[in-house]
Coordinates of C-alpha atoms and ligand atoms in Angstrom, one line a residue:
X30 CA 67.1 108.6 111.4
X31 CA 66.5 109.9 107.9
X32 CA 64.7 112.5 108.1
X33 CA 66.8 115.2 106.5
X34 CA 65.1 117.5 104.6
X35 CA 65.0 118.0 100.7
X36 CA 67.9 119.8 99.2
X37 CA 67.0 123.5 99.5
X38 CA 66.7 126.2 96.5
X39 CA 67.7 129.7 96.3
X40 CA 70.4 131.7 97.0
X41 CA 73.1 132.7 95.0
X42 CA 76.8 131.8 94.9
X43 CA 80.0 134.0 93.7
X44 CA 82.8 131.7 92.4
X45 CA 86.0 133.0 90.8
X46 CA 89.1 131.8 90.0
X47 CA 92.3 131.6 91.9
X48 CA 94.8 134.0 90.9
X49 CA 98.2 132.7 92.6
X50 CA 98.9 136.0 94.7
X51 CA 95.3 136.5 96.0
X52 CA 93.5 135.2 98.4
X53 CA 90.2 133.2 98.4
X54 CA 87.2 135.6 96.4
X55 CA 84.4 135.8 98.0
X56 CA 80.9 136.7 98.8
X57 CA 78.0 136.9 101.2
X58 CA 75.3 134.9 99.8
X59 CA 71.7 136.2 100.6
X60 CA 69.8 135.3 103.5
X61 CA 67.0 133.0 101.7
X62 CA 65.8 131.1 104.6
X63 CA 67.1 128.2 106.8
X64 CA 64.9 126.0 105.7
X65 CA 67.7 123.4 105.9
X66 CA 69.7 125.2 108.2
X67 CA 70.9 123.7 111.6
X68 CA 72.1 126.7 112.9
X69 CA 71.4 127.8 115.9
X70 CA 72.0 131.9 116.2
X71 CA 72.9 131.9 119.7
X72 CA 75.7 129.9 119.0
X73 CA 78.6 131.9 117.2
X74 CA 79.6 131.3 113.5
X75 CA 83.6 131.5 113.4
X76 CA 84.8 128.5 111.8
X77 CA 85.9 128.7 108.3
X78 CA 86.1 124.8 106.4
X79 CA 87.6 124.1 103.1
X80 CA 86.2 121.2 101.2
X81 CA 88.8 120.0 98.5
X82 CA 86.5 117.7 95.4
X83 CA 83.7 119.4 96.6
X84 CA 81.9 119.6 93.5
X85 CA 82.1 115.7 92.8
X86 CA 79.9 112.8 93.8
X87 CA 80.5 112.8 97.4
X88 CA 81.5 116.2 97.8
X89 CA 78.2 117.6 97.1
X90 CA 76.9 116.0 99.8
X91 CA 79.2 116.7 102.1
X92 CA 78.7 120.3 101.0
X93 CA 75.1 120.0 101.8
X94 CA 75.8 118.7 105.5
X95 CA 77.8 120.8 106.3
X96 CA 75.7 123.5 105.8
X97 CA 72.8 121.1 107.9
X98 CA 75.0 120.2 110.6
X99 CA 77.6 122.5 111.6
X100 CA 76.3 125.4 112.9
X101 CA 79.1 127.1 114.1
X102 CA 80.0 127.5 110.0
X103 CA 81.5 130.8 109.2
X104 CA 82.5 130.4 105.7
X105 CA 82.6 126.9 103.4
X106 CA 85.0 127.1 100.5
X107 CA 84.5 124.1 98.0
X108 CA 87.6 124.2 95.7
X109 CA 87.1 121.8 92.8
X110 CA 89.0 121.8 89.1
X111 CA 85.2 121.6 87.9
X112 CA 82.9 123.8 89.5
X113 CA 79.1 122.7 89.3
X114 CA 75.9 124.8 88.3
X115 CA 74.1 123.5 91.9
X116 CA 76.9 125.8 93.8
X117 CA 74.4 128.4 92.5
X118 CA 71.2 127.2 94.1
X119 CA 72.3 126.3 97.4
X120 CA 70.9 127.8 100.0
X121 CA 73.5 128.7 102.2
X122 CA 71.7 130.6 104.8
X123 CA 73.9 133.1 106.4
X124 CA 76.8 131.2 105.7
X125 CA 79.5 132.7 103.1
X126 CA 80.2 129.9 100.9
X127 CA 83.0 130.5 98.5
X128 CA 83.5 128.9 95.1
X129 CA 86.9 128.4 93.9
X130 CA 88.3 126.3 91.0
X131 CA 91.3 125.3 91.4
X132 CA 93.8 122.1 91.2
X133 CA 95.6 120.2 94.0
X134 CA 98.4 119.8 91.8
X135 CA 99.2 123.8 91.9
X136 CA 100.4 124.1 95.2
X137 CA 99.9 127.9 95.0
X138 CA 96.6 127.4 94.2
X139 CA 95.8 124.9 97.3
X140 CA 97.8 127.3 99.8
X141 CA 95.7 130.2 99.0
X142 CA 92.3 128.3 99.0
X143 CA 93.9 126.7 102.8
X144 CA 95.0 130.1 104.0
X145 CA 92.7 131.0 106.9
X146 CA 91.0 128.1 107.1
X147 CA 90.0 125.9 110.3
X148 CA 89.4 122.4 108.9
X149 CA 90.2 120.7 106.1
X150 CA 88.6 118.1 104.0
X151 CA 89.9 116.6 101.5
X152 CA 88.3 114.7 98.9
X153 CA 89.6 116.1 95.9
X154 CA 90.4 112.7 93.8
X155 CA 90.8 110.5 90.4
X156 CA 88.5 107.7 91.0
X157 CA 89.9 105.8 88.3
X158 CA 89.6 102.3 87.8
X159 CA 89.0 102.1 84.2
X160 CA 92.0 102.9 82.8
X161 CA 90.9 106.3 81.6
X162 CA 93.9 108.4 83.2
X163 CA 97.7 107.3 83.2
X164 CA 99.3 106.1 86.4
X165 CA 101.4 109.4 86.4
X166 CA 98.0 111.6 86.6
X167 CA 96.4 109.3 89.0
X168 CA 99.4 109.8 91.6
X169 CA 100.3 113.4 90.8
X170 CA 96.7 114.3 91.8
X171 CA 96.1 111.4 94.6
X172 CA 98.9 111.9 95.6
X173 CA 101.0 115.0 95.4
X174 CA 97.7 116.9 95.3
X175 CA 97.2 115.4 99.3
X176 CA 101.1 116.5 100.1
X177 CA 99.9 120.0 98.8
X178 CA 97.2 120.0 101.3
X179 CA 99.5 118.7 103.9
X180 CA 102.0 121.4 103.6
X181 CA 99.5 124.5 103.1
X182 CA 98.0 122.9 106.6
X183 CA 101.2 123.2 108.1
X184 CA 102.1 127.1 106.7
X185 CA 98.7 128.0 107.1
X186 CA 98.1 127.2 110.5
X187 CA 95.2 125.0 109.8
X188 CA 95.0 122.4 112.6
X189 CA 92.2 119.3 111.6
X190 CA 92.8 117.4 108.5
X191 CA 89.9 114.8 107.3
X192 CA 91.3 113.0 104.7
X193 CA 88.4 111.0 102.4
X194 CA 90.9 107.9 101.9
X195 CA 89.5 104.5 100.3
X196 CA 88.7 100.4 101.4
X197 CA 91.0 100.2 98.2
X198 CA 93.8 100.8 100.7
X199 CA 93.1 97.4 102.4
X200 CA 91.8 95.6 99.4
X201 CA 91.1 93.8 97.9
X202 CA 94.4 92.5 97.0
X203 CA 96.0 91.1 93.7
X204 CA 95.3 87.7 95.0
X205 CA 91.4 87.8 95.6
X206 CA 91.7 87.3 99.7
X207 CA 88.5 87.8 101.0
X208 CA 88.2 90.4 103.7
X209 CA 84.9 88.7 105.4
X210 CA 83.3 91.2 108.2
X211 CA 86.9 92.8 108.8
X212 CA 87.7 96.1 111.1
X213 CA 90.4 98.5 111.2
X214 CA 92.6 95.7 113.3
X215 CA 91.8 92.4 110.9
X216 CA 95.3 91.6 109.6
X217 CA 94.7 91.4 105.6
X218 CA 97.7 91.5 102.7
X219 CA 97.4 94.7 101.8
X220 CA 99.0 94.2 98.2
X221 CA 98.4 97.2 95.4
X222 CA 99.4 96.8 91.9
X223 CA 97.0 98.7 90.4
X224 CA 97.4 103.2 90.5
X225 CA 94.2 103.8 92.2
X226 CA 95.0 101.7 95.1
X227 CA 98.5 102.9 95.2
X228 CA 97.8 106.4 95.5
X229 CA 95.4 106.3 97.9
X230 CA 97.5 103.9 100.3
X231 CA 100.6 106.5 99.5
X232 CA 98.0 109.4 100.3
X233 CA 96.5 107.9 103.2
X234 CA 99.7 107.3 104.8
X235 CA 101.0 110.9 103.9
X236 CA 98.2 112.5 106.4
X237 CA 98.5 109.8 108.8
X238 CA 102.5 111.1 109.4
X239 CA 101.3 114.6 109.3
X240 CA 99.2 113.8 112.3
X241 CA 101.0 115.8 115.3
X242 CA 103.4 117.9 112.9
X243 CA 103.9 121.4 114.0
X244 CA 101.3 123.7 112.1
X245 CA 102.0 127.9 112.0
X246 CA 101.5 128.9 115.4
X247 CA 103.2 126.0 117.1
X248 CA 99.9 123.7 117.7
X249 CA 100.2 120.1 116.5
X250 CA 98.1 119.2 113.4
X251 CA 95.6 116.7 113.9
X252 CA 94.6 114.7 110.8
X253 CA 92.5 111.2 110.8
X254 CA 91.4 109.3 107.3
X255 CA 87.8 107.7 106.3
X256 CA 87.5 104.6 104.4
X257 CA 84.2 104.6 102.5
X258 CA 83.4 101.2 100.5
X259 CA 81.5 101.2 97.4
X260 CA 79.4 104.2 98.0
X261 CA 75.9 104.5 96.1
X262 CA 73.3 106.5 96.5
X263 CA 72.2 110.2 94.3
X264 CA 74.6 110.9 91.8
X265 CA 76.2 107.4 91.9
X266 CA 77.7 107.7 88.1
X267 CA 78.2 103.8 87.5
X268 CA 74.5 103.2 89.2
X269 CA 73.3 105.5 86.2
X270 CA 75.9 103.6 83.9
X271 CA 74.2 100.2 84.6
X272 CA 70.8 101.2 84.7
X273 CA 71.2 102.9 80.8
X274 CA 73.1 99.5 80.3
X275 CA 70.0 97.4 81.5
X276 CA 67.3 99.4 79.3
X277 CA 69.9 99.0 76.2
X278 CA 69.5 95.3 77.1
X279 CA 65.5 95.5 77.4
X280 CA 65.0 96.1 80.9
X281 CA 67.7 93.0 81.8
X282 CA 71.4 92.8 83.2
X283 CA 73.1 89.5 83.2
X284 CA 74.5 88.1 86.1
X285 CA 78.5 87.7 85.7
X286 CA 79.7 86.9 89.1
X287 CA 78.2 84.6 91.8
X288 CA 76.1 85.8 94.1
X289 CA 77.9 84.7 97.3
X290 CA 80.1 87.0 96.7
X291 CA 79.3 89.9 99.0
X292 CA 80.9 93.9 98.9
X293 CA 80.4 96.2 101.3
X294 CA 78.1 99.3 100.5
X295 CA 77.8 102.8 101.9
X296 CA 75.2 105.2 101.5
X297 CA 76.4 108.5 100.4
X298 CA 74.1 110.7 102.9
X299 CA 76.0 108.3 106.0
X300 CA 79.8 108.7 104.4
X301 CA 79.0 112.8 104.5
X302 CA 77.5 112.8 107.8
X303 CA 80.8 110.8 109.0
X304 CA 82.8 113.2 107.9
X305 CA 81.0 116.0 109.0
X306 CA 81.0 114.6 112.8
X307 CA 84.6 113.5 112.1
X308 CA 85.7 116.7 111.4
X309 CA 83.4 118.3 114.1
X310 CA 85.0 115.7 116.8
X311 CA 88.7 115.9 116.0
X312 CA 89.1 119.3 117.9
X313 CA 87.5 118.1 121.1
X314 CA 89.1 114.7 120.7
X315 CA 92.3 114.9 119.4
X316 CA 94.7 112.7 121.4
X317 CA 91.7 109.7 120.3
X318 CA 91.1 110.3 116.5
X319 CA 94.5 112.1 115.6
X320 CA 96.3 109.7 113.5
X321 CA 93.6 107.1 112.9
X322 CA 91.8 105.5 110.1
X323 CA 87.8 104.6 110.1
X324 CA 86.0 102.6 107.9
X325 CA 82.7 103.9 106.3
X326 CA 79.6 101.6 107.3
X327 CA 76.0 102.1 107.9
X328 CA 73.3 99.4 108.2
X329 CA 73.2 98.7 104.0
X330 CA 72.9 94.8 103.4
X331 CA 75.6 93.0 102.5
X332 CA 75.3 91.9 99.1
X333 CA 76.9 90.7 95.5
X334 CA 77.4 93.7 93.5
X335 CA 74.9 92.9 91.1
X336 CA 71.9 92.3 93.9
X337 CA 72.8 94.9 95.9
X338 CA 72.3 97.0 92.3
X339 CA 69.3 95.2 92.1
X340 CA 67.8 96.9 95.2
X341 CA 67.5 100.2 93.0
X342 CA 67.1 99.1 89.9
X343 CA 64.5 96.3 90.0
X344 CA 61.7 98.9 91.2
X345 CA 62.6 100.9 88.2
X346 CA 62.1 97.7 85.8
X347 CA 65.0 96.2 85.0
X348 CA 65.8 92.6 86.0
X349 CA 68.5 90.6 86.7
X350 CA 68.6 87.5 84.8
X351 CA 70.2 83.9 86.2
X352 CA 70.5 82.7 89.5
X353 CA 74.1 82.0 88.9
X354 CA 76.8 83.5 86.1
X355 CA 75.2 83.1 83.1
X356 CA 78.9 83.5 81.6
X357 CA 81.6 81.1 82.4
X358 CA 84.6 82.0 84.9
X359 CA 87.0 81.8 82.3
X360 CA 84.8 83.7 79.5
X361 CA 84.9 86.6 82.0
X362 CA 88.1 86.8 82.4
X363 CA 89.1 86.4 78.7
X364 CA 86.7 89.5 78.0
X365 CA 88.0 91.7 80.4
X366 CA 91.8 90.7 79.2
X367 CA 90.0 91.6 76.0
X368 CA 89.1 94.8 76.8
X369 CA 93.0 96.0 78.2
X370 CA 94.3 94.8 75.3
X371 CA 91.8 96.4 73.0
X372 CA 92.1 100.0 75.3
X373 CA 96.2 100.1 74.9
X374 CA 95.9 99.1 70.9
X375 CA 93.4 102.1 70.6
X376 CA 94.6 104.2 73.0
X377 CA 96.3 106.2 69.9
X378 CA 93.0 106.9 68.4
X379 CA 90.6 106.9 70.8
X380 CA 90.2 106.2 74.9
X381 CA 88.0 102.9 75.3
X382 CA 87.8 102.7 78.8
X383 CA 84.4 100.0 79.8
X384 CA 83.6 98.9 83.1
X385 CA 84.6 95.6 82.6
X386 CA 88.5 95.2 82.9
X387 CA 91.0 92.5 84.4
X388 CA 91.1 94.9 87.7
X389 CA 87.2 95.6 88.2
X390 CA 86.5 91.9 87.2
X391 CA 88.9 90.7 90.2
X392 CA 87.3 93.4 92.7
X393 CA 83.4 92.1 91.7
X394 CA 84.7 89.0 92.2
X395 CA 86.4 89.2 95.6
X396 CA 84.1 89.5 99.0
X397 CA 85.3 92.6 100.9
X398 CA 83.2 93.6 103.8
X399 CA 83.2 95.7 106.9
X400 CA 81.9 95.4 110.4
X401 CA 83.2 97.7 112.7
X402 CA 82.1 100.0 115.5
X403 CA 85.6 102.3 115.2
X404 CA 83.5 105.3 114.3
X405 CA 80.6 105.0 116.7
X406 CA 83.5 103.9 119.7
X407 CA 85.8 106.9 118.8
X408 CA 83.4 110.0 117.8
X409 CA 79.9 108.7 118.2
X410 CA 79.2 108.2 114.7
X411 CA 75.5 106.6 113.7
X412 CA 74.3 106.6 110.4
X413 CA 71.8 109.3 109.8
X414 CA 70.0 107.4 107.0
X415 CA 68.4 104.3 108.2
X416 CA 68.7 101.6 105.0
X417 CA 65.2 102.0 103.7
X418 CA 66.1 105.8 103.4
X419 CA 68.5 104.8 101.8
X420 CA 67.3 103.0 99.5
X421 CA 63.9 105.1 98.8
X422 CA 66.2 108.1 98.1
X423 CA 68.5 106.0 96.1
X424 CA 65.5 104.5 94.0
X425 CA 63.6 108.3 93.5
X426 CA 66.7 109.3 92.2
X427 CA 67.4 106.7 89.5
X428 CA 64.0 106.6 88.2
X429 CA 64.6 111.0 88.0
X430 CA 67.7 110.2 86.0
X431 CA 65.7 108.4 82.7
X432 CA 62.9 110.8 83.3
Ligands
NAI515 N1 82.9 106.6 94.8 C1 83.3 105.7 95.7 O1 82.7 104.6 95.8 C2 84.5 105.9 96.6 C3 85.2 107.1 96.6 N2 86.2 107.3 97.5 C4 87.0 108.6 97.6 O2 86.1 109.6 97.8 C5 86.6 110.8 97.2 C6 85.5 111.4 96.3 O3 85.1 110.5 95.4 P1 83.8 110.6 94.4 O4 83.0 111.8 94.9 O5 83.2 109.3 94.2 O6 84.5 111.0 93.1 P2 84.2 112.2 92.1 O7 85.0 112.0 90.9 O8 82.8 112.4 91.9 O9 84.7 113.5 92.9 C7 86.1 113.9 92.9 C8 86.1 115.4 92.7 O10 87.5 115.7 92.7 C9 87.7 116.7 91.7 N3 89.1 116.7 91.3 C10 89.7 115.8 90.5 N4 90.9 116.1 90.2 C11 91.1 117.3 90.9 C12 92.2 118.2 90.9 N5 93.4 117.9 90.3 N6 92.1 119.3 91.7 C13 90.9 119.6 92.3 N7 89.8 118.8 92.2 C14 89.9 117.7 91.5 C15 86.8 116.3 90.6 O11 86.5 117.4 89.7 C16 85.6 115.8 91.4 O12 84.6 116.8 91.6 C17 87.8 110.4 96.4 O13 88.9 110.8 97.1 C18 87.7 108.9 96.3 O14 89.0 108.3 96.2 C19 86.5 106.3 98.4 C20 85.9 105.2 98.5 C21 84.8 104.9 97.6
LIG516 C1 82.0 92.4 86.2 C2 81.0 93.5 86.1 C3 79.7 92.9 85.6 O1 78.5 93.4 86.1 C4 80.8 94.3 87.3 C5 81.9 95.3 87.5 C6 81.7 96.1 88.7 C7 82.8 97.1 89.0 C8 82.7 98.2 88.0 C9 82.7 97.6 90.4 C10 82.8 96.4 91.4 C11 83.5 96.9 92.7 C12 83.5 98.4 92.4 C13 84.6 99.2 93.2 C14 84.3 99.0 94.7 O2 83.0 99.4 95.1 C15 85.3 99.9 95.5 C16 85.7 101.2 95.1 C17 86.3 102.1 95.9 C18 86.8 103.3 95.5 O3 87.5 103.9 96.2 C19 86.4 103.8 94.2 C20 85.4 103.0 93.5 C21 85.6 101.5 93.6 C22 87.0 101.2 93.0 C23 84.5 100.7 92.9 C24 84.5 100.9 91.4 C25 83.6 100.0 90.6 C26 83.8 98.6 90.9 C27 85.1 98.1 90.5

């Protein structure tokens, strides 16, 4: 359990955009050393994935596991609208991996990226609870952006779908319900009002039909959909966005919401290795996974959002003061009505989009937590990163992020 090696260096990467009529560019990236390599060479290296958001908080390190852990990897293509500078230092041993920017929107653009391709996961997303995108952008890319995928699977021939769906799908819902220790199977009012959730539930259920659809070729598709809950870990943006908050405030943050109210946290190393072996398992597994839904867990505690936080950012100084809200209930919620009403009157001249709004307020404020062995049960899923792992990594990298 956690001993995965540093991220490797070296290497060199050849991205390119999509013109509609071609297919993927590509190139051979040198042979700098396995260092990080899984691979074994006896084994052959046929399978081609595509990773959709690649270049985004999770996707890089589902990028980087892939590469790890599946040795029979041919080719990875990691399509993103925004492609990152670390595509160019990884060290892909002798695996092609191709860079394409592109948009989920543009179905052309997703049918050539899928053309060719073996597995599919998508992660491409607007992770948007802040009220910086409208509802109409949210679901055009949550949404329609997953039907592209869906329907270049299905010309294509592309059999396994992984589909990085959301615990937003579940909850939790408009009227606070807790969701205490729930599974897949606890029965839970799954009510969305806001476009995040919506989209995701929409797009969830999208690849869940598309499960057994005849692909090109005439084999059935197989498609399943991960869960993750509030993953942290390196590259976590709002971890970075309190942590700056908390030195503004002189090394303090303020607690808003009671502390016995507990969220469910996944490391980001464990939500990539589940959808690695996910992806890896729905071949050999089909008539199992096809079709179903897994939640994202690992061993992290289960917390208040503000003391799990505290877990990374106490060693790197800052504290958390009050034992209970220092803010009343009803201050709260006046602030973050506040804050909507102060975003649509500027929303002409400017986008004021903080983390405090009606929506975020009711999800700190609402216990949602997992405990489930689905994963474990249906493709042998075990976190890779024990919690102090976790943790260590998660702390290294925050203090790097000030330095
Ligand atoms: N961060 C979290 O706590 C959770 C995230 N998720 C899901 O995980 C997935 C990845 O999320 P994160 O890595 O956190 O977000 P992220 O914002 O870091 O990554 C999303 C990636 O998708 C790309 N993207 C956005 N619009 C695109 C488009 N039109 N075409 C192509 N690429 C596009 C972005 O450029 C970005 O690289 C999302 O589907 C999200 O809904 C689910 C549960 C929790
Ligand atoms: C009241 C504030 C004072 O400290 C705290 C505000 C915290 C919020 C910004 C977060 C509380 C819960 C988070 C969400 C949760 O972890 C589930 C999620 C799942 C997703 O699919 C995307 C991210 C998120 C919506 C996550 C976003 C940030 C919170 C609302």
């Amino acid at each position: 359990m956690g001993q995965e090696e540093e991220q490797a260096e070296g290497g060199r990467c050849v991205t390119g955009r999509l013109a509609p009529s071609r297919q993927v560019s590509s190139g051979q990236l040198g042979h700098t050393g396995t260092g990080c390599s899984m691979a074994d060479p006896a084994q052959t290296q046929e399978l081609v994935y595509l990773v959709t958001g690649g270049c985004g908080f999770l996707g890089e390190h589902v990028v980087q596991m892939l590469l790890r852990r599946e040795p029979r990897l041919r080719e990875l293509r990691v399509f993103d609208l925004h492609l990152s500078p670390w595509l160019e230092k990884l060290d892909a041993g002798p695996v092609r991996v191709t860079a394409i920017q592109g948009d989920v929107t543009q179905a052309h653009e997703v049918e050539a990226a899928v053309a060719g391709a073996h597995v599919v996961i998508h992660m491409a997303g607007l992770v948007d609870v802040f009220g910086r995108a409208s509802s109409e952008t949210i679901h055009m890319v949550n949404v329609e952006g997953t039907r592209n995928v869906i329907e270049a699977c299905v010309r294509w021939g592309t059999r396994f779908l992984v589909y990085t769906s959301s615990m937003e799908v579940v909850g939790p819902n408009t009227k606070g319900h807790p969701f205490y220790r729930g599974n897949e199977d606890t029965p839970y009012e799954a009510v969305h009002a806001h476009p995040y959730p919506c989209s995701k539930a929409l797009a969830e259920r999208l690849v869940l039909e598309a499960n057994g659809r005849e692909v090109r070729g005439g084999l059935p598709l197989v498609t399943c959909a991960l869960r993750p809950t509030g993953i942290y870990g390196e590259g976590h943006q709002i971890m970075r966005d309190f942590y700056r908050q908390g030195l503004r405030l002189g090394s303090r943050l303020f607690r808003v919401v009671p502390a016995s109210v507990e969220h469910g946290r996944v490391y980001v190393g464990n939500v990539a290795w589940m959808h690695v072996l996910a992806a890896q398992e729905l071949e050999r597994r089909e008539g199992l996974m096809g079709g179903q839904v897994y939640f994202c867990y690992d061993s992290s505690p289960y917390k208040s959002y503000e003391d799990f936080n505290m877990e990374f950012l106490g060693p790197c100084g800052v504290r958390l003061v009050g034992t209970r809200p220092v803010v009343p209930s009803w201050l709260l919620v006046l602030l973050a009505a506040l804050n909507a009403l102060l975003q649509w009157l500027l929303r002409p001249l400017l986008l004021y989009a903080p983390l405090l709004n009606p929506y975020t307020l009711a999800m700190a404020k609402t216990t949602f937590t997992v405990s489930t062995t689905k994963a474990q049960q249906h493709f042998g899923y075990e976190p890779l990163f024990s919690w102090e792992e976790s943790r260590r990594r998660t702390i290294r990298w925050v203090q790097a992020t000030e330095g």
